[in-house]
Amino acid sequence: MFTIRVQTPSGRYPVFLGRGLLKNTGLLLAGQLPAGPVLVVSDKNVAPLYARQCLQSLQAAGYKPYLKVLAGGEQVKTLETAAGLYTRALQAGLDRRAAIVALGGGVVGDLAGFVAATYLRGVPYVQVPTTLLAMVDSSVGGKVAVNHPLGKNLIGSFYQPTLVVSDVAALKTLPAREFNAGLAELVKYALIWDRKFFIDLENLQQKNIPAGNSLLHAAQPRLLKYIRRAIRIKGEIVSRDERENDLRRILNFGHTFAHALEAATDYAYYLHGEAVACGMLLAVRLAELLRVLERNAARRIRTLLRRLLKFPPPPPALKPQAVAKALFYDKKKEGAALVFILPQAAGRVLVCKAPPFNIVQQVIDEYLY
Ligand code: NAD
Ligand code: GLY
Protein backbone atom coordinates (compact mmCIF):
# COMPACT_ATOMS: atom_id res chain seq x y z
CA MET A 1 0.00 0.00 0.00
CA PHE A 2 1.18 3.54 -0.81
CA THR A 3 0.36 6.54 1.32
CA ILE A 4 0.33 9.96 -0.31
CA ARG A 5 -0.06 12.89 2.07
CA VAL A 6 -2.02 15.94 1.00
CA GLN A 7 -1.46 19.10 2.99
CA THR A 8 -3.77 22.07 2.42
CA PRO A 9 -4.40 25.09 4.65
CA SER A 10 -7.68 23.54 5.78
CA GLY A 11 -6.40 20.06 6.46
CA ARG A 12 -3.81 17.33 6.10
CA TYR A 13 -4.96 13.88 5.07
CA PRO A 14 -3.62 10.62 3.72
CA VAL A 15 -4.57 9.01 0.44
CA PHE A 16 -4.14 5.25 0.78
CA LEU A 17 -3.63 3.53 -2.56
CA GLY A 18 -3.29 -0.18 -3.18
CA ARG A 19 -4.97 -3.41 -4.12
CA GLY A 20 -7.56 -4.98 -1.82
CA LEU A 21 -7.89 -1.98 0.51
CA LEU A 22 -11.68 -1.92 0.62
CA LYS A 23 -11.81 -4.70 3.16
CA ASN A 24 -9.58 -2.57 5.40
CA THR A 25 -11.64 0.63 5.16
CA GLY A 26 -12.62 0.37 8.84
CA LEU A 27 -9.05 -0.15 10.01
CA LEU A 28 -7.76 2.73 7.90
CA LEU A 29 -10.53 4.98 9.18
CA ALA A 30 -9.84 3.94 12.77
CA GLY A 31 -6.42 5.54 12.48
CA GLN A 32 -8.11 8.90 11.81
CA LEU A 33 -11.54 8.98 13.46
CA PRO A 34 -13.04 7.59 16.70
CA ALA A 35 -15.70 4.87 16.35
CA GLY A 36 -19.23 6.15 15.82
CA PRO A 37 -22.07 6.07 13.32
CA VAL A 38 -21.14 6.25 9.63
CA LEU A 39 -23.40 6.88 6.65
CA VAL A 40 -22.09 5.06 3.59
CA VAL A 41 -23.38 6.61 0.36
CA SER A 42 -23.13 4.57 -2.82
CA ASP A 43 -24.95 3.98 -6.11
CA LYS A 44 -26.88 1.09 -7.55
CA ASN A 45 -23.98 -0.23 -9.65
CA VAL A 46 -21.29 0.02 -7.01
CA ALA A 47 -23.23 -1.03 -3.91
CA PRO A 48 -23.97 -4.62 -5.04
CA LEU A 49 -20.27 -5.08 -5.83
CA TYR A 50 -18.52 -3.40 -2.92
CA ALA A 51 -20.85 -2.18 -0.16
CA ARG A 52 -20.77 -5.43 1.81
CA GLN A 53 -16.96 -5.48 2.08
CA CYS A 54 -16.95 -1.85 3.12
CA LEU A 55 -19.77 -2.16 5.69
CA GLN A 56 -18.31 -5.32 7.21
CA SER A 57 -14.91 -3.74 7.64
CA LEU A 58 -16.43 -0.64 9.26
CA GLN A 59 -18.43 -2.81 11.62
CA ALA A 60 -15.39 -4.93 12.50
CA ALA A 61 -13.50 -1.75 13.40
CA GLY A 62 -16.26 -0.69 15.82
CA TYR A 63 -18.24 1.73 13.61
CA LYS A 64 -22.01 1.62 13.20
CA PRO A 65 -22.58 1.85 9.43
CA TYR A 66 -25.79 2.81 7.62
CA LEU A 67 -26.10 2.47 3.87
CA LYS A 68 -27.85 4.74 1.40
CA VAL A 69 -27.89 3.56 -2.21
CA LEU A 70 -28.64 6.18 -4.88
CA ALA A 71 -29.73 5.59 -8.46
CA GLY A 72 -26.42 7.06 -9.65
CA GLY A 73 -25.60 9.07 -12.75
CA GLU A 74 -25.07 12.82 -13.07
CA GLN A 75 -28.80 13.49 -12.59
CA VAL A 76 -28.63 12.48 -8.89
CA LYS A 77 -26.11 15.26 -8.10
CA THR A 78 -28.85 17.63 -6.94
CA LEU A 79 -29.95 19.53 -3.86
CA GLU A 80 -33.01 17.24 -3.75
CA THR A 81 -30.83 14.14 -3.40
CA ALA A 82 -28.74 15.96 -0.80
CA ALA A 83 -31.93 16.71 1.14
CA GLY A 84 -32.79 12.99 1.10
CA LEU A 85 -29.34 12.21 2.51
CA TYR A 86 -29.76 14.81 5.30
CA THR A 87 -33.05 13.10 6.20
CA ARG A 88 -31.42 9.66 6.23
CA ALA A 89 -28.60 10.97 8.43
CA LEU A 90 -31.03 12.66 10.84
CA GLN A 91 -33.22 9.56 11.04
CA ALA A 92 -30.16 7.45 11.81
CA GLY A 93 -29.30 9.91 14.60
CA LEU A 94 -25.96 10.96 13.10
CA ASP A 95 -24.43 13.65 15.27
CA ARG A 96 -21.22 15.66 14.89
CA ARG A 97 -19.11 12.63 15.79
CA ALA A 98 -20.48 10.79 12.78
CA ALA A 99 -18.83 10.48 9.40
CA ILE A 100 -19.91 10.01 5.82
CA VAL A 101 -18.26 7.55 3.47
CA ALA A 102 -18.54 8.11 -0.30
CA LEU A 103 -18.27 4.71 -1.97
CA GLY A 104 -18.37 5.17 -5.76
CA GLY A 105 -17.31 7.41 -8.59
CA GLY A 106 -17.10 11.18 -8.81
CA VAL A 107 -20.86 11.63 -8.68
CA VAL A 108 -21.19 9.92 -5.31
CA GLY A 109 -17.97 11.56 -4.08
CA ASP A 110 -19.00 15.13 -5.01
CA LEU A 111 -22.52 14.69 -3.63
CA ALA A 112 -21.61 12.89 -0.39
CA GLY A 113 -18.79 15.39 0.15
CA PHE A 114 -21.25 18.25 -0.30
CA VAL A 115 -23.60 16.67 2.25
CA ALA A 116 -20.68 16.19 4.66
CA ALA A 117 -19.68 19.85 4.23
CA THR A 118 -23.17 21.08 5.12
CA TYR A 119 -24.73 18.51 7.47
CA LEU A 120 -24.62 19.96 11.01
CA ARG A 121 -22.26 22.59 9.54
CA GLY A 122 -19.78 19.92 8.59
CA VAL A 123 -18.92 16.34 9.54
CA PRO A 124 -15.85 14.37 8.45
CA TYR A 125 -16.02 12.31 5.28
CA VAL A 126 -14.04 9.62 3.58
CA GLN A 127 -13.60 9.21 -0.15
CA VAL A 128 -13.58 5.60 -1.33
CA PRO A 129 -13.31 6.09 -5.11
CA THR A 130 -14.19 3.18 -7.39
CA THR A 131 -13.65 4.77 -10.83
CA LEU A 132 -10.30 5.68 -12.34
CA LEU A 133 -11.48 9.27 -12.73
CA ALA A 134 -12.40 9.51 -9.06
CA MET A 135 -9.08 7.94 -7.99
CA VAL A 136 -6.89 10.34 -9.94
CA ASP A 137 -9.03 13.44 -9.72
CA SER A 138 -12.30 13.95 -7.85
CA SER A 139 -11.46 12.16 -4.58
CA VAL A 140 -8.45 14.41 -3.94
CA GLY A 141 -8.57 18.17 -3.43
CA GLY A 142 -11.89 18.74 -1.68
CA LYS A 143 -14.06 20.14 -4.47
CA VAL A 144 -17.56 19.07 -3.48
CA ALA A 145 -20.71 20.11 -5.32
CA VAL A 146 -24.17 19.48 -6.62
CA ASN A 147 -25.56 20.64 -9.95
CA HIS A 148 -28.06 23.44 -10.51
CA PRO A 149 -30.60 23.39 -13.36
CA LEU A 150 -28.56 26.25 -14.90
CA GLY A 151 -25.24 24.44 -14.79
CA LYS A 152 -22.99 21.71 -13.44
CA ASN A 153 -21.25 21.92 -10.05
CA LEU A 154 -22.56 25.45 -9.43
CA ILE A 155 -23.47 24.85 -5.76
CA GLY A 156 -20.55 23.63 -3.71
CA SER A 157 -17.57 24.20 -1.52
CA PHE A 158 -13.95 23.30 -0.88
CA TYR A 159 -14.10 20.71 1.85
CA GLN A 160 -11.24 18.26 2.26
CA PRO A 161 -11.85 14.61 3.16
CA THR A 162 -10.40 13.05 6.32
CA LEU A 163 -8.90 10.29 4.25
CA VAL A 164 -9.08 8.66 0.84
CA VAL A 165 -9.03 4.90 0.32
CA SER A 166 -8.30 4.01 -3.32
CA ASP A 167 -8.55 0.31 -4.02
CA VAL A 168 -7.43 -0.34 -7.60
CA ALA A 169 -8.94 -3.84 -7.42
CA ALA A 170 -12.32 -2.12 -7.88
CA LEU A 171 -11.26 -1.06 -11.38
CA LYS A 172 -11.61 -4.57 -12.72
CA THR A 173 -15.41 -4.21 -12.80
CA LEU A 174 -15.34 -0.71 -14.30
CA PRO A 175 -16.86 -0.59 -17.82
CA ALA A 176 -14.23 0.01 -20.54
CA ARG A 177 -15.77 3.32 -21.58
CA GLU A 178 -15.58 4.64 -18.01
CA PHE A 179 -11.99 3.45 -17.73
CA ASN A 180 -11.04 5.32 -20.89
CA ALA A 181 -12.69 8.47 -19.51
CA GLY A 182 -10.59 8.21 -16.33
CA LEU A 183 -7.45 7.59 -18.36
CA ALA A 184 -7.97 11.00 -20.01
CA GLU A 185 -7.73 12.71 -16.61
CA LEU A 186 -4.67 10.61 -15.77
CA VAL A 187 -2.84 11.56 -18.98
CA LYS A 188 -3.71 15.19 -18.25
CA TYR A 189 -1.24 15.22 -15.32
CA ALA A 190 1.64 14.21 -17.55
CA LEU A 191 0.79 16.99 -19.99
CA ILE A 192 0.40 19.77 -17.43
CA TRP A 193 3.15 18.94 -14.96
CA ASP A 194 5.53 16.13 -15.58
CA ARG A 195 7.64 15.78 -18.72
CA LYS A 196 9.17 12.55 -17.45
CA PHE A 197 5.71 11.07 -16.93
CA PHE A 198 4.90 12.13 -20.52
CA ILE A 199 8.00 10.37 -21.82
CA ASP A 200 7.19 7.24 -19.80
CA LEU A 201 3.76 7.17 -21.40
CA GLU A 202 5.33 7.62 -24.83
CA ASN A 203 7.72 4.76 -24.15
CA LEU A 204 4.88 2.58 -22.99
CA GLN A 205 3.51 2.76 -26.49
CA GLN A 206 6.88 2.17 -28.06
CA LYS A 207 7.01 -1.13 -26.22
CA ASN A 208 3.73 -1.95 -27.94
CA ILE A 209 1.69 -2.36 -24.81
CA PRO A 210 -1.86 -1.96 -26.07
CA ALA A 211 -3.47 1.36 -25.31
CA GLY A 212 -6.70 2.30 -23.63
CA ASN A 213 -8.54 -0.31 -21.71
CA SER A 214 -5.95 -3.00 -22.35
CA LEU A 215 -3.53 -1.03 -20.21
CA LEU A 216 -5.70 -2.06 -17.29
CA HIS A 217 -5.28 -5.75 -18.01
CA ALA A 218 -1.82 -5.73 -19.49
CA ALA A 219 -0.06 -3.41 -17.11
CA GLN A 220 -1.56 -3.54 -13.62
CA PRO A 221 1.62 -2.71 -11.69
CA ARG A 222 2.31 0.11 -14.12
CA LEU A 223 -1.21 1.39 -13.81
CA LEU A 224 -0.86 1.53 -10.02
CA LYS A 225 2.36 3.48 -10.46
CA TYR A 226 0.67 5.94 -12.82
CA ILE A 227 -2.30 6.44 -10.50
CA ARG A 228 0.14 7.12 -7.67
CA ARG A 229 1.97 9.66 -9.80
CA ALA A 230 -1.28 11.38 -10.77
CA ILE A 231 -2.44 11.59 -7.13
CA ARG A 232 0.93 12.99 -6.09
CA ILE A 233 0.71 15.70 -8.74
CA LYS A 234 -2.85 16.59 -7.84
CA GLY A 235 -1.90 16.59 -4.14
CA GLU A 236 1.00 18.91 -4.80
CA ILE A 237 -1.06 21.35 -6.85
CA VAL A 238 -3.97 21.56 -4.40
CA SER A 239 -1.54 21.83 -1.49
CA ARG A 240 -0.09 24.97 -3.09
CA ASP A 241 -3.43 26.44 -4.15
CA GLU A 242 -6.38 24.84 -2.39
CA ARG A 243 -9.06 27.30 -3.56
CA GLU A 244 -8.07 27.69 -7.20
CA ASN A 245 -6.83 31.26 -6.95
CA ASP A 246 -4.01 30.57 -9.38
CA LEU A 247 -1.99 27.38 -9.89
CA ARG A 248 -4.92 24.98 -9.45
CA ARG A 249 -6.44 26.41 -12.64
CA ILE A 250 -4.04 24.28 -14.64
CA LEU A 251 -6.00 21.20 -13.59
CA ASN A 252 -8.62 22.53 -15.99
CA PHE A 253 -6.45 21.75 -19.03
CA GLY A 254 -8.86 20.71 -21.79
CA HIS A 255 -11.85 21.63 -19.65
CA THR A 256 -12.85 24.96 -21.29
CA PHE A 257 -13.62 23.16 -24.55
CA ALA A 258 -14.82 20.05 -22.67
CA HIS A 259 -17.47 21.89 -20.63
CA ALA A 260 -18.71 23.66 -23.77
CA LEU A 261 -18.96 20.35 -25.65
CA GLU A 262 -20.82 18.75 -22.74
CA ALA A 263 -23.21 21.68 -22.31
CA ALA A 264 -23.88 21.99 -26.05
CA THR A 265 -24.89 18.32 -26.13
CA ASP A 266 -27.04 18.53 -22.95
CA TYR A 267 -24.58 16.32 -21.05
CA ALA A 268 -26.02 13.36 -22.93
CA TYR A 269 -23.33 12.52 -25.52
CA TYR A 270 -19.91 12.53 -23.87
CA LEU A 271 -18.74 11.12 -20.58
CA HIS A 272 -16.91 13.90 -18.76
CA GLY A 273 -13.50 12.28 -19.34
CA GLU A 274 -14.28 11.79 -23.04
CA ALA A 275 -15.09 15.49 -23.36
CA VAL A 276 -11.82 16.27 -21.55
CA ALA A 277 -9.94 14.03 -24.00
CA CYS A 278 -11.44 15.98 -26.94
CA GLY A 279 -10.90 19.27 -25.09
CA MET A 280 -7.18 18.50 -24.66
CA LEU A 281 -6.83 17.85 -28.39
CA LEU A 282 -8.57 21.13 -29.15
CA ALA A 283 -6.38 22.99 -26.65
CA VAL A 284 -3.28 21.55 -28.35
CA ARG A 285 -4.55 22.83 -31.70
CA LEU A 286 -5.36 26.25 -30.24
CA ALA A 287 -1.88 26.46 -28.69
CA GLU A 288 -0.35 25.52 -32.02
CA LEU A 289 -2.34 28.15 -33.94
CA LEU A 290 -1.45 30.78 -31.33
CA ARG A 291 2.19 29.74 -31.65
CA VAL A 292 2.66 29.06 -27.95
CA LEU A 293 3.42 25.41 -28.79
CA GLU A 294 5.92 24.27 -31.41
CA ARG A 295 4.57 22.15 -34.22
CA ASN A 296 6.75 19.17 -33.31
CA ALA A 297 5.67 19.23 -29.65
CA ALA A 298 2.04 19.53 -30.76
CA ARG A 299 2.49 16.47 -32.96
CA ARG A 300 4.00 14.46 -30.09
CA ILE A 301 1.22 15.37 -27.68
CA ARG A 302 -1.47 14.61 -30.25
CA THR A 303 0.13 11.26 -31.04
CA LEU A 304 0.22 10.33 -27.36
CA LEU A 305 -3.40 11.32 -26.79
CA ARG A 306 -4.63 9.46 -29.89
CA ARG A 307 -2.71 6.30 -29.03
CA LEU A 308 -3.74 6.16 -25.38
CA LEU A 309 -7.34 7.34 -25.51
CA LYS A 310 -10.46 6.54 -27.43
CA PHE A 311 -12.32 9.56 -28.80
CA PRO A 312 -16.02 9.50 -29.56
CA PRO A 313 -16.74 10.87 -33.03
CA PRO A 314 -17.97 14.48 -33.04
CA PRO A 315 -21.77 14.51 -32.58
CA PRO A 316 -23.19 14.65 -36.13
CA ALA A 317 -25.84 17.29 -35.41
CA LEU A 318 -23.68 19.56 -33.28
CA LYS A 319 -23.28 23.07 -34.69
CA PRO A 320 -20.11 25.11 -34.08
CA GLN A 321 -22.24 28.09 -32.99
CA ALA A 322 -23.72 25.99 -30.15
CA VAL A 323 -20.23 25.13 -28.86
CA ALA A 324 -19.03 28.72 -29.23
CA LYS A 325 -22.07 29.98 -27.27
CA ALA A 326 -21.58 27.41 -24.51
CA LEU A 327 -17.95 28.55 -24.08
CA PHE A 328 -19.19 31.82 -22.60
CA TYR A 329 -20.89 30.04 -19.67
CA ASP A 330 -17.54 28.72 -18.47
CA LYS A 331 -16.87 29.21 -14.72
CA LYS A 332 -13.22 30.14 -15.42
CA LYS A 333 -14.22 33.18 -17.48
CA GLU A 334 -12.78 36.43 -16.17
CA GLY A 335 -15.30 39.13 -16.93
CA ALA A 336 -16.00 38.69 -20.63
CA ALA A 337 -12.61 37.03 -21.26
CA LEU A 338 -12.44 33.32 -21.97
CA VAL A 339 -9.62 31.50 -20.18
CA PHE A 340 -7.85 28.48 -21.67
CA ILE A 341 -5.10 26.35 -20.22
CA LEU A 342 -2.74 25.71 -23.12
CA PRO A 343 0.29 23.44 -23.49
CA GLN A 344 3.61 25.21 -23.95
CA ALA A 345 5.57 21.97 -24.16
CA ALA A 346 5.04 18.37 -23.06
CA GLY A 347 4.69 18.69 -19.27
CA ARG A 348 4.15 22.45 -19.13
CA VAL A 349 1.09 24.66 -19.57
CA LEU A 350 0.20 28.32 -19.38
CA VAL A 351 -2.97 30.26 -18.67
CA CYS A 352 -4.20 32.09 -21.77
CA LYS A 353 -6.74 34.86 -21.38
CA ALA A 354 -8.96 36.07 -24.22
CA PRO A 355 -7.29 34.52 -27.27
CA PRO A 356 -8.60 35.95 -30.56
CA PHE A 357 -12.04 34.47 -30.94
CA ASN A 358 -11.71 33.80 -34.67
CA ILE A 359 -8.91 31.33 -33.84
CA VAL A 360 -10.99 29.63 -31.14
CA GLN A 361 -13.77 29.44 -33.72
CA GLN A 362 -11.38 27.89 -36.26
CA VAL A 363 -10.44 25.17 -33.76
CA ILE A 364 -14.10 24.32 -33.17
CA ASP A 365 -14.85 24.33 -36.90
CA GLU A 366 -11.93 22.01 -37.65
CA TYR A 367 -13.16 19.62 -34.93
CA LEU A 368 -16.74 19.49 -36.19
CA TYR A 369 -16.12 19.47 -39.96
P1 NAD B 1 -19.73 8.23 -11.95
O1 NAD B 1 -19.60 8.48 -10.52
O2 NAD B 1 -21.04 8.50 -12.58
O3 NAD B 1 -19.31 6.73 -12.26
C1 NAD B 1 -19.36 6.25 -13.58
C2 NAD B 1 -20.22 4.98 -13.70
O4 NAD B 1 -19.44 3.87 -13.26
C3 NAD B 1 -21.48 4.98 -12.85
O5 NAD B 1 -22.50 4.33 -13.57
C4 NAD B 1 -21.08 4.13 -11.64
O6 NAD B 1 -22.19 3.50 -11.05
C5 NAD B 1 -20.15 3.13 -12.27
N1 NAD B 1 -19.12 2.57 -11.41
C6 NAD B 1 -18.35 3.25 -10.52
N2 NAD B 1 -17.39 2.45 -10.02
C7 NAD B 1 -17.57 1.24 -10.58
C8 NAD B 1 -16.89 0.01 -10.48
N3 NAD B 1 -15.78 -0.12 -9.73
N4 NAD B 1 -17.36 -1.05 -11.17
C9 NAD B 1 -18.45 -0.90 -11.99
N5 NAD B 1 -19.12 0.24 -12.15
C10 NAD B 1 -18.67 1.31 -11.46
O7 NAD B 1 -18.67 9.07 -12.81
P2 NAD B 1 -17.15 9.50 -12.58
O8 NAD B 1 -16.59 9.58 -13.94
O9 NAD B 1 -16.46 8.68 -11.57
O10 NAD B 1 -17.30 10.97 -11.99
C11 NAD B 1 -17.89 12.01 -12.74
C12 NAD B 1 -18.28 13.10 -11.76
O11 NAD B 1 -17.12 13.56 -11.09
C13 NAD B 1 -18.91 14.31 -12.41
O12 NAD B 1 -20.07 14.67 -11.67
C14 NAD B 1 -17.86 15.39 -12.30
O13 NAD B 1 -18.42 16.68 -12.17
C15 NAD B 1 -17.15 14.98 -11.03
N6 NAD B 1 -15.76 15.44 -10.94
C16 NAD B 1 -15.39 16.07 -9.80
C17 NAD B 1 -14.09 16.49 -9.64
C18 NAD B 1 -13.67 17.14 -8.35
O14 NAD B 1 -12.55 17.63 -8.28
N7 NAD B 1 -14.49 17.10 -7.33
C19 NAD B 1 -13.15 16.26 -10.65
C20 NAD B 1 -13.55 15.62 -11.81
C21 NAD B 1 -14.88 15.21 -11.94
N1 GLY C 1 -10.72 18.65 -11.12
C1 GLY C 1 -10.18 19.95 -11.02
C2 GLY C 1 -9.80 20.33 -9.65
O1 GLY C 1 -9.89 19.54 -8.74
O2 GLY C 1 -9.42 21.45 -9.43
Short mmCIF file of C-alpha atoms and ligand atoms in Angstrom, two decimals, residues 137 143 234 244 248 251-252, ligand 2:
data_model
loop_
_atom_site.label_atom_id
_atom_site.label_comp_id
_atom_site.label_asym_id
_atom_site.label_seq_id
_atom_site.Cartn_x
_atom_site.Cartn_y
_atom_site.Cartn_z
CA ASP A 137 -9.03 13.44 -9.72
CA LYS A 143 -14.06 20.14 -4.47
CA LYS A 234 -2.85 16.59 -7.84
CA GLU A 244 -8.07 27.69 -7.20
CA ARG A 248 -4.92 24.98 -9.45
CA LEU A 251 -6.00 21.20 -13.59
CA ASN A 252 -8.62 22.53 -15.99
N1 GLY B 2 -10.72 18.65 -11.12
C1 GLY B 2 -10.18 19.95 -11.02
C2 GLY B 2 -9.80 20.33 -9.65
O1 GLY B 2 -9.89 19.54 -8.74
O2 GLY B 2 -9.42 21.45 -9.43
#
